[in-house]
Short mmCIF file of C-alpha atoms in Angstrom, two decimals:
data_model
loop_
_atom_site.label_atom_id
_atom_site.label_comp_id
_atom_site.label_asym_id
_atom_site.label_seq_id
_atom_site.Cartn_x
_atom_site.Cartn_y
_atom_site.Cartn_z
CA MET A 371 0.09 -0.02 -0.14
CA GLN A 372 1.22 3.53 -0.88
CA ARG A 373 2.35 5.63 2.06
CA TRP A 374 -0.17 8.14 3.09
CA THR A 375 0.78 11.90 4.30
CA ASN A 376 -1.15 14.95 5.06
CA TRP A 377 -1.03 18.36 3.67
CA ALA A 378 1.64 19.63 6.07
CA GLY A 379 3.74 16.70 6.34
CA THR A 380 3.15 16.20 10.09
CA ALA A 381 1.46 12.78 9.84
CA THR A 382 2.20 9.91 7.95
CA ALA A 383 1.12 6.13 7.72
CA THR A 384 1.20 3.06 5.57
CA PRO A 385 -2.26 1.52 5.78
CA SER A 386 -2.61 -2.22 5.23
CA ALA A 387 -5.31 -1.74 2.51
CA LEU A 388 -7.22 0.96 0.69
CA VAL A 389 -10.60 0.70 -0.28
CA ALA A 390 -12.43 3.19 -2.45
CA PRO A 391 -16.16 1.94 -1.73
CA ARG A 392 -19.00 3.39 -4.30
CA ASP A 393 -21.70 2.81 -1.91
CA THR A 394 -22.28 2.26 1.80
CA ASP A 395 -22.47 -1.65 1.35
CA GLU A 396 -18.98 -1.62 -0.01
CA ALA A 397 -18.10 0.46 2.76
CA ALA A 398 -20.03 -1.79 5.37
CA ALA A 399 -18.26 -4.96 4.18
CA ALA A 400 -14.83 -3.24 4.53
CA ILE A 401 -15.72 -2.49 7.90
CA ARG A 402 -17.06 -5.98 8.95
CA ASP A 403 -14.02 -7.55 7.43
CA ALA A 404 -11.76 -5.21 9.21
CA ALA A 405 -13.49 -6.04 12.47
CA ARG A 406 -13.51 -9.65 12.17
CA GLY A 407 -9.72 -9.64 11.77
CA GLY A 408 -8.92 -7.25 14.59
CA GLY A 409 -8.04 -4.38 12.50
CA THR A 410 -9.02 -0.78 12.12
CA VAL A 411 -10.67 1.32 9.76
CA ARG A 412 -10.30 5.57 8.91
CA PRO A 413 -11.90 7.42 6.22
CA LEU A 414 -9.68 9.36 4.28
CA GLY A 415 -10.59 13.18 3.47
CA THR A 416 -8.03 15.46 2.03
CA GLY A 417 -5.70 15.22 4.79
CA HIS A 418 -5.96 19.06 5.69
CA SER A 419 -5.68 18.30 9.59
CA PHE A 420 -2.30 18.99 10.87
CA SER A 421 -2.70 16.46 13.89
CA GLY A 422 -2.79 12.56 13.41
CA ILE A 423 -6.54 12.60 13.78
CA GLY A 424 -7.07 11.73 9.86
CA SER A 425 -4.19 9.10 9.87
CA PRO A 426 -4.99 5.42 8.82
CA ASP A 427 -2.11 4.28 10.69
CA THR A 428 -1.54 0.38 9.54
CA GLY A 429 -5.37 -0.30 9.11
CA CYS A 430 -7.83 -0.09 6.32
CA ALA A 431 -8.19 3.40 4.65
CA LEU A 432 -11.39 4.29 3.22
CA ASP A 433 -11.34 6.51 0.31
CA LEU A 434 -14.57 8.42 0.10
CA SER A 435 -13.68 10.49 -3.08
CA HIS A 436 -16.42 8.67 -4.83
CA TRP A 437 -19.12 9.90 -2.20
CA SER A 438 -19.51 13.55 -3.34
CA GLY A 439 -22.19 15.80 -4.16
CA ILE A 440 -25.62 16.95 -2.86
CA VAL A 441 -28.30 14.46 -2.49
CA HIS A 442 -31.30 16.71 -1.88
CA ALA A 443 -31.81 20.25 -1.51
CA ASP A 444 -34.96 22.00 0.02
CA PRO A 445 -34.79 25.75 -0.98
CA HIS A 446 -37.75 26.58 1.37
CA THR A 447 -36.54 24.96 4.53
CA GLY A 448 -32.69 25.36 3.57
CA LEU A 449 -31.99 21.78 4.59
CA VAL A 450 -29.50 20.09 2.07
CA LYS A 451 -28.37 16.65 2.48
CA VAL A 452 -24.81 16.09 0.99
CA ARG A 453 -22.46 12.88 0.61
CA ALA A 454 -19.63 13.05 3.36
CA GLY A 455 -16.81 12.87 0.93
CA THR A 456 -17.90 16.34 -0.72
CA PRO A 457 -15.05 18.82 -0.63
CA LEU A 458 -16.14 22.37 0.88
CA HIS A 459 -14.92 24.07 -2.32
CA ARG A 460 -17.41 22.04 -4.71
CA LEU A 461 -20.39 22.10 -1.89
CA ASN A 462 -20.09 25.93 -1.76
CA ALA A 463 -20.40 26.06 -5.71
CA GLU A 464 -23.47 23.72 -5.81
CA LEU A 465 -24.99 25.58 -2.74
CA ASP A 466 -24.51 28.77 -4.92
CA GLY A 467 -26.25 27.23 -7.92
CA LEU A 468 -29.14 26.43 -5.84
CA GLY A 469 -29.23 30.03 -4.36
CA LEU A 470 -28.03 28.63 -0.74
CA ALA A 471 -25.17 29.17 1.32
CA MET A 472 -23.52 28.06 4.70
CA ALA A 473 -24.09 30.53 7.46
CA ASN A 474 -20.29 30.77 8.25
CA LEU A 475 -17.29 28.89 6.88
CA GLY A 476 -13.51 29.02 7.83
CA ASP A 477 -10.86 30.07 5.39
CA ILE A 478 -9.65 27.08 3.86
CA ASP A 479 -12.20 25.13 1.80
CA ARG A 480 -10.15 21.85 0.93
CA GLN A 481 -11.57 19.75 3.34
CA THR A 482 -14.60 17.33 3.13
CA ILE A 483 -17.70 18.17 4.62
CA ALA A 484 -17.35 15.17 7.05
CA GLY A 485 -13.73 15.96 7.69
CA ALA A 486 -14.50 19.58 8.35
CA ILE A 487 -17.32 18.97 11.04
CA SER A 488 -15.36 15.91 12.84
CA THR A 489 -12.37 17.97 13.67
CA GLY A 490 -14.34 21.20 14.92
CA THR A 491 -13.53 23.59 11.75
CA HIS A 492 -14.77 26.94 12.35
CA GLY A 493 -14.86 30.42 11.00
CA THR A 494 -15.37 33.55 12.97
CA GLY A 495 -18.31 35.65 13.97
CA ALA A 496 -19.27 36.68 17.98
CA GLY A 497 -22.81 35.42 17.16
CA LEU A 498 -21.92 32.18 15.27
CA GLY A 499 -20.65 28.75 15.71
CA GLY A 500 -18.58 26.10 14.09
CA LEU A 501 -19.50 24.13 11.08
CA ALA A 502 -20.78 21.41 13.26
CA THR A 503 -23.55 23.87 14.67
CA GLN A 504 -25.15 23.78 11.25
CA VAL A 505 -25.61 20.09 10.93
CA GLU A 506 -29.14 18.87 11.15
CA GLU A 507 -28.90 15.45 10.68
CA LEU A 508 -26.29 12.79 10.14
CA GLU A 509 -25.99 9.19 8.83
CA LEU A 510 -23.19 7.12 9.50
CA LEU A 511 -21.77 3.34 9.32
CA LEU A 512 -21.26 1.70 12.87
CA ALA A 513 -18.40 -0.86 13.86
CA ASP A 514 -20.87 -3.75 12.89
CA GLY A 515 -21.44 -2.19 9.26
CA THR A 516 -24.90 -1.03 10.36
CA GLU A 517 -25.92 2.28 9.19
CA LYS A 518 -27.35 4.46 11.59
CA ARG A 519 -29.36 7.87 11.47
CA CYS A 520 -29.16 10.48 14.39
CA SER A 521 -30.28 13.93 14.82
CA ALA A 522 -31.62 15.83 17.76
CA ALA A 523 -35.05 13.99 17.58
CA GLU A 524 -33.55 10.69 16.78
CA ASN A 525 -30.69 9.00 18.55
CA PRO A 526 -29.77 12.27 20.42
CA GLU A 527 -26.80 11.36 22.27
CA LEU A 528 -25.30 9.94 19.14
CA PHE A 529 -25.81 13.05 17.42
CA ALA A 530 -24.69 15.09 20.36
CA ALA A 531 -21.43 13.25 20.14
CA ALA A 532 -21.19 12.56 16.26
CA ARG A 533 -21.82 16.34 15.03
CA LEU A 534 -18.02 16.54 16.13
CA GLY A 535 -17.02 12.97 16.61
CA LEU A 536 -13.26 12.93 15.54
CA GLY A 537 -13.87 9.99 13.21
CA ALA A 538 -14.02 7.84 16.58
CA LEU A 539 -17.81 6.78 16.28
CA GLY A 540 -18.14 5.54 12.75
CA VAL A 541 -17.91 6.42 8.98
CA ILE A 542 -20.28 9.54 8.07
CA THR A 543 -21.89 8.92 4.96
CA THR A 544 -24.29 11.83 4.60
CA VAL A 545 -24.68 15.18 6.45
CA THR A 546 -27.94 17.22 6.29
CA LEU A 547 -27.06 21.06 6.65
CA ARG A 548 -29.36 24.11 7.79
CA CYS A 549 -28.24 26.43 4.83
CA VAL A 550 -29.69 30.00 4.41
CA PRO A 551 -30.40 31.80 1.39
CA ALA A 552 -27.22 32.81 -0.73
CA PHE A 553 -25.85 36.27 0.47
CA SER A 554 -22.80 38.68 -0.32
CA LEU A 555 -20.22 39.83 1.89
CA VAL A 556 -18.42 43.50 2.14
CA ALA A 557 -14.81 42.62 3.00
CA ASN A 558 -13.10 45.32 4.61
CA GLU A 559 -9.35 45.02 5.33
CA ARG A 560 -7.18 47.48 7.04
CA PRO A 561 -3.90 47.59 9.10
CA ALA A 562 -3.70 48.77 12.78
CA ARG A 563 -1.53 48.53 15.68
CA LEU A 564 -1.78 45.40 17.70
CA ASP A 565 -2.45 47.40 21.08
CA ASP A 566 -5.32 49.53 19.51
CA VAL A 567 -6.95 46.34 18.05
CA LEU A 568 -6.95 44.52 21.61
CA ASP A 569 -8.01 47.82 23.30
CA ASP A 570 -11.24 47.88 20.85
CA PHE A 571 -11.63 44.27 20.00
CA ASP A 572 -15.09 43.50 22.05
CA GLN A 573 -16.17 46.51 20.24
CA LEU A 574 -14.98 44.96 16.77
CA ALA A 575 -16.68 41.70 17.52
CA ALA A 576 -19.83 43.20 18.48
CA ASP A 577 -19.97 45.41 15.49
CA ASN A 578 -19.03 43.23 12.76
CA ASP A 579 -20.64 39.99 11.35
CA HIS A 580 -17.24 38.37 11.07
CA VAL A 581 -13.93 39.95 12.31
CA GLU A 582 -10.36 38.33 12.72
CA PHE A 583 -6.81 39.78 12.67
CA TYR A 584 -3.54 38.77 11.88
CA TRP A 585 -0.37 39.67 13.65
CA PHE A 586 3.41 39.00 12.74
CA PRO A 587 4.97 38.06 16.29
CA HIS A 588 8.11 40.17 15.74
CA ALA A 589 6.14 43.08 14.54
CA SER A 590 3.55 45.59 16.24
CA ASN A 591 1.23 45.71 13.28
CA THR A 592 -1.97 43.81 12.46
CA LEU A 593 -4.03 43.24 9.70
CA VAL A 594 -7.69 43.43 10.70
CA LYS A 595 -10.39 41.90 8.67
CA ARG A 596 -13.93 42.72 8.75
CA ASN A 597 -16.78 40.79 6.70
CA ASN A 598 -20.49 41.99 6.79
CA ARG A 599 -23.51 41.28 4.75
CA LEU A 600 -24.04 43.12 1.96
CA PRO A 601 -27.50 45.32 2.30
CA ALA A 602 -30.30 44.16 0.36
CA GLY A 603 -30.80 45.28 -3.19
CA GLN A 604 -26.91 46.33 -3.71
CA SER A 605 -24.65 44.56 -5.96
CA PRO A 606 -21.38 43.05 -4.93
CA LYS A 607 -18.14 44.71 -6.44
CA PRO A 608 -15.75 41.83 -6.65
CA LEU A 609 -11.93 42.46 -7.07
CA HIS A 610 -10.80 42.80 -10.79
CA PRO A 611 -9.56 39.37 -11.76
CA LEU A 612 -6.08 40.82 -12.29
CA ARG A 613 -5.96 42.49 -9.03
CA HIS A 614 -7.17 39.41 -7.32
CA PHE A 615 -4.58 37.26 -9.14
CA LEU A 616 -1.58 39.72 -8.18
CA GLU A 617 -2.63 40.13 -4.39
CA TYR A 618 -3.66 36.67 -3.54
CA GLU A 619 -1.82 34.40 -6.08
CA VAL A 620 1.20 36.51 -6.77
CA LEU A 621 1.98 38.48 -3.04
CA GLU A 622 0.27 36.21 -0.53
CA ASN A 623 1.33 32.92 -2.10
CA ARG A 624 4.17 33.11 -4.63
CA LEU A 625 6.06 36.15 -3.05
CA PHE A 626 5.19 35.25 0.49
CA GLY A 627 6.47 31.68 -0.10
CA ALA A 628 9.81 33.00 -1.26
CA VAL A 629 10.15 35.17 1.78
CA CYS A 630 9.39 32.29 3.91
CA ARG A 631 12.03 30.27 2.08
CA LEU A 632 14.72 33.19 2.88
CA GLY A 633 13.85 33.14 6.07
CA ARG A 634 14.43 29.39 6.40
CA ALA A 635 17.70 29.73 4.75
CA VAL A 636 18.93 32.82 6.72
CA PRO A 637 17.06 32.50 10.38
CA ALA A 638 18.83 36.08 11.23
CA SER A 639 16.61 37.58 8.52
CA VAL A 640 13.00 36.53 9.74
CA ARG A 641 12.72 39.39 12.31
CA PRO A 642 13.18 42.33 9.79
CA LEU A 643 11.14 40.22 7.26
CA ASN A 644 8.42 40.02 9.70
CA ARG A 645 8.47 43.83 10.41
CA PHE A 646 8.80 44.34 6.38
CA CYS A 647 5.59 41.80 5.66
CA ALA A 648 3.49 43.76 8.48
CA ALA A 649 4.62 47.14 6.83
CA THR A 650 3.32 46.25 3.39
CA TRP A 651 -0.06 45.48 4.69
CA SER A 652 -2.53 47.90 3.02
CA ALA A 653 -6.16 48.67 2.76
CA ARG A 654 -8.35 46.51 0.57
CA SER A 655 -12.45 46.69 0.28
CA TYR A 656 -14.39 44.56 -1.89
CA SER A 657 -17.68 42.64 -2.05
CA ASP A 658 -18.65 39.23 -3.52
CA SER A 659 -20.41 35.93 -2.59
CA SER A 660 -19.91 34.67 0.62
CA HIS A 661 -17.86 31.65 -0.19
CA ARG A 662 -15.60 33.70 -1.98
CA VAL A 663 -14.82 36.32 0.54
CA PHE A 664 -14.61 33.80 3.43
CA THR A 665 -12.42 31.31 1.73
CA THR A 666 -8.60 31.83 0.69
CA GLN A 667 -6.15 29.72 -1.33
CA ARG A 668 -3.17 28.72 0.67
CA ASN A 669 -0.43 26.98 -1.18
CA VAL A 670 2.44 28.08 1.23
CA ARG A 671 2.93 24.85 3.46
CA PHE A 672 3.27 25.42 7.40
CA LEU A 673 2.82 23.91 10.51
CA GLU A 674 -0.27 24.93 12.89
CA CYS A 675 -1.27 25.04 16.57
CA GLU A 676 -4.49 26.53 17.58
CA TYR A 677 -6.31 27.09 20.99
CA ALA A 678 -10.02 28.20 22.10
CA VAL A 679 -9.59 30.41 24.99
CA PRO A 680 -12.45 32.48 26.96
CA ARG A 681 -13.14 35.42 24.99
CA GLU A 682 -12.28 37.33 28.12
CA ALA A 683 -8.64 35.91 28.05
CA LEU A 684 -7.71 37.13 24.69
CA ARG A 685 -5.92 40.19 25.73
CA ASP A 686 -3.83 38.52 28.47
CA VAL A 687 -3.05 35.49 26.27
CA LEU A 688 -1.64 37.81 23.55
CA HIS A 689 0.36 39.88 26.09
CA GLU A 690 1.99 36.80 27.56
CA LEU A 691 2.52 35.21 24.00
CA ARG A 692 4.14 38.55 22.67
CA ALA A 693 6.57 38.45 25.86
CA ALA A 694 7.12 34.62 25.04
CA VAL A 695 8.36 35.39 21.30
CA GLY A 696 11.19 37.87 22.32
CA ARG A 697 12.51 34.91 24.72
CA LEU A 698 12.62 32.45 21.47
CA ASP A 699 16.23 31.28 19.95
CA ASP A 700 14.37 30.44 16.81
CA PRO A 701 12.45 33.13 15.14
CA VAL A 702 8.78 32.66 13.83
CA MET A 703 8.00 33.15 10.09
CA PHE A 704 4.28 33.18 10.08
CA PRO A 705 1.59 35.34 11.54
CA VAL A 706 -0.78 34.46 14.43
CA GLU A 707 -4.38 34.54 13.50
CA VAL A 708 -7.29 35.50 15.90
CA ARG A 709 -10.91 34.87 15.46
CA VAL A 710 -14.28 34.58 17.79
CA ALA A 711 -17.08 32.12 17.91
CA ALA A 712 -20.30 31.99 19.95
CA PRO A 713 -20.93 29.33 22.73
CA ASP A 714 -22.49 25.95 21.41
CA ASP A 715 -23.75 22.76 22.67
CA VAL A 716 -21.61 20.36 21.10
CA TRP A 717 -20.10 18.05 23.33
CA LEU A 718 -16.29 18.29 22.02
CA SER A 719 -16.76 21.74 20.53
CA THR A 720 -13.78 24.06 21.46
CA ALA A 721 -16.38 26.73 22.15
CA TYR A 722 -18.72 24.47 24.20
CA GLN A 723 -20.60 26.61 26.67
CA ARG A 724 -18.58 29.57 26.63
CA PRO A 725 -17.91 32.61 24.01
CA SER A 726 -14.50 31.90 22.76
CA ALA A 727 -11.32 33.68 20.93
CA TYR A 728 -9.40 31.27 18.64
CA ILE A 729 -5.52 32.02 18.66
CA ALA A 730 -3.88 30.08 15.71
CA ILE A 731 -0.04 30.19 15.50
CA HIS A 732 1.87 28.78 12.78
CA GLN A 733 5.47 28.35 11.66
CA PHE A 734 6.82 27.71 7.90
CA ARG A 735 7.44 23.96 7.25
CA GLY A 736 11.07 22.99 7.98
CA MET A 737 11.87 25.84 10.45
CA PRO A 738 12.11 24.98 14.25
CA HIS A 739 8.97 25.36 15.87
CA ARG A 740 8.64 23.03 18.94
CA ARG A 741 9.41 25.86 21.53
CA TRP A 742 7.02 28.41 19.94
CA PHE A 743 4.29 25.57 20.14
CA ASP A 744 5.06 24.65 23.59
CA ALA A 745 5.17 28.30 24.94
CA PHE A 746 1.80 28.87 23.03
CA GLU A 747 0.34 25.89 24.67
CA ASP A 748 1.71 26.61 28.30
CA ILE A 749 0.20 30.11 27.94
CA ALA A 750 -3.28 28.77 26.43
CA GLY A 751 -3.26 25.85 28.68
CA ALA A 752 -3.17 28.54 32.05
CA HIS A 753 -6.18 29.94 30.87
CA GLY A 754 -8.20 26.88 30.40
CA GLY A 755 -7.57 26.86 26.38
CA ARG A 756 -8.94 23.88 24.49
CA PRO A 757 -6.71 22.87 21.51
CA HIS A 758 -8.40 22.54 17.84
CA TRP A 759 -8.68 18.91 17.24
CA GLY A 760 -7.28 19.07 13.74
CA LYS A 761 -4.20 21.07 14.74
CA MET A 762 -1.02 19.92 16.46
CA HIS A 763 -1.10 19.80 20.37
CA ARG A 764 0.46 17.66 23.10
CA LEU A 765 -2.55 17.10 25.33
CA ASP A 766 -3.72 13.47 26.28
CA ALA A 767 -7.03 12.17 27.62
CA ALA A 768 -6.44 12.74 31.11
CA ALA A 769 -5.79 16.53 30.50
CA LEU A 770 -8.68 17.20 28.05
CA ARG A 771 -11.08 15.47 30.21
CA GLU A 772 -10.56 18.49 32.49
CA ARG A 773 -11.58 20.97 29.66
CA TYR A 774 -14.61 19.28 28.42
CA PRO A 775 -17.67 18.86 30.67
CA ARG A 776 -19.17 16.20 28.26
CA PHE A 777 -15.78 14.33 27.68
CA ASP A 778 -16.84 10.94 29.81
CA ASP A 779 -20.34 11.34 28.04
CA PHE A 780 -18.50 11.13 24.53
CA ARG A 781 -16.17 8.17 25.72
CA ARG A 782 -19.48 6.59 26.93
CA VAL A 783 -21.30 7.07 23.49
CA ARG A 784 -17.87 5.72 21.93
CA ALA A 785 -17.83 2.62 24.07
CA GLU A 786 -21.40 1.62 23.14
CA VAL A 787 -20.91 1.98 19.23
CA ASP A 788 -17.47 1.01 18.72
CA PRO A 789 -16.53 -1.22 21.72
CA THR A 790 -13.33 -2.79 20.21
CA GLY A 791 -11.92 0.34 18.80
CA VAL A 792 -12.37 -0.45 14.91
CA PHE A 793 -12.34 3.30 14.12
CA ARG A 794 -9.29 4.05 16.65
CA ASN A 795 -5.60 5.21 15.56
CA PRO A 796 -2.79 6.33 17.77
CA TYR A 797 -4.11 10.05 17.96
CA LEU A 798 -7.52 8.77 19.32
CA ASP A 799 -5.59 6.38 21.64
CA ARG A 800 -3.95 9.65 23.17
CA VAL A 801 -6.63 12.06 23.15
CA LEU A 802 -9.60 9.85 24.14
CA GLY A 803 -7.81 6.92 25.96
CA ALA A 804 -8.20 3.20 25.23
CA CYS A 805 -11.76 1.79 23.96
CA GLY A 806 -13.96 0.18 26.24
#
């Protein structure tokens, strides 16, 4: 079997078999075969998680690329049933053609819908939750090969766990989403000093539908991005295709990639390069279909660690992080990203029952990252931070149990539907503990 690796190169595996089922019967047969032999099964998405959550390890890898596309859509209710292997960029385009959209999205659209909800993918917006909060119903194959449907009304405990199930409960076959009528967003991007942004951040979050900012760790400037709904009756004004190409493809990907490679080759240049990059941020405003504003193409490979902290802790965490940067021996090439989310009721959601600020740190692939990530995890952990399941982190089940009030409930449901650990892998063994 060919070696598998994720997008960032942080996880690799050599599965014993690769099965590309075209229907649920073929997938169920693969699951039953693995279970009979004491093996494991992991569905393959696009490998965009930075942690080992998607690794098939040495078991059977299920390639769900044939499970793509919308099954049924009701424009009146906004309910859309989609196959689990559908990449978000394809789903967004199909929804747009139906006059529908997802209410909120992250800034990457390469993941499958099942992978995105199962790892806790989120966007930003003080009044909005992650993608899992937009799920109305799920169908999944359990460890014995049976298919089960769950929702808030049918098998509600399984639904509460499986909306963000880490792939530990079964293989999702379809996802029913609560969508909204298609809408356009006005994007407004402006540079601002970090201290000023932190002073005004609560007001920024309250005044805008979606707000986030980027900060280069060795600089004092940020880029603040505000996205708000275009008023009814107004026509969107997208960036000219040439300007879009120059700014997003040439500057943010090709040129920034070259700057990162220079920083990797000459570490002493990273700090001045950080300040140079921050100084080149400029204002930009345009409007377009929501999914074109939410998402951005990312070609420069990097490593990422992200924690959700209580909203009120954001200022303290960033001040402590700023101090920690100055003590690092190895400089940091990539910016920090800050977003927000509303509290939700999804058991393993990083925003469970609390308004949250998401802080994501990065490092260019091939550059030293361990001390930077450790310093961040120490700081975020001291404020009760919860790590993004799809990003790199060092926590185990004992530590995570203290941060998730419904952690034991999730483990109980997992023991009921997968008592022998058919869907386990080393990452799940670490973060959830042994099955049974």
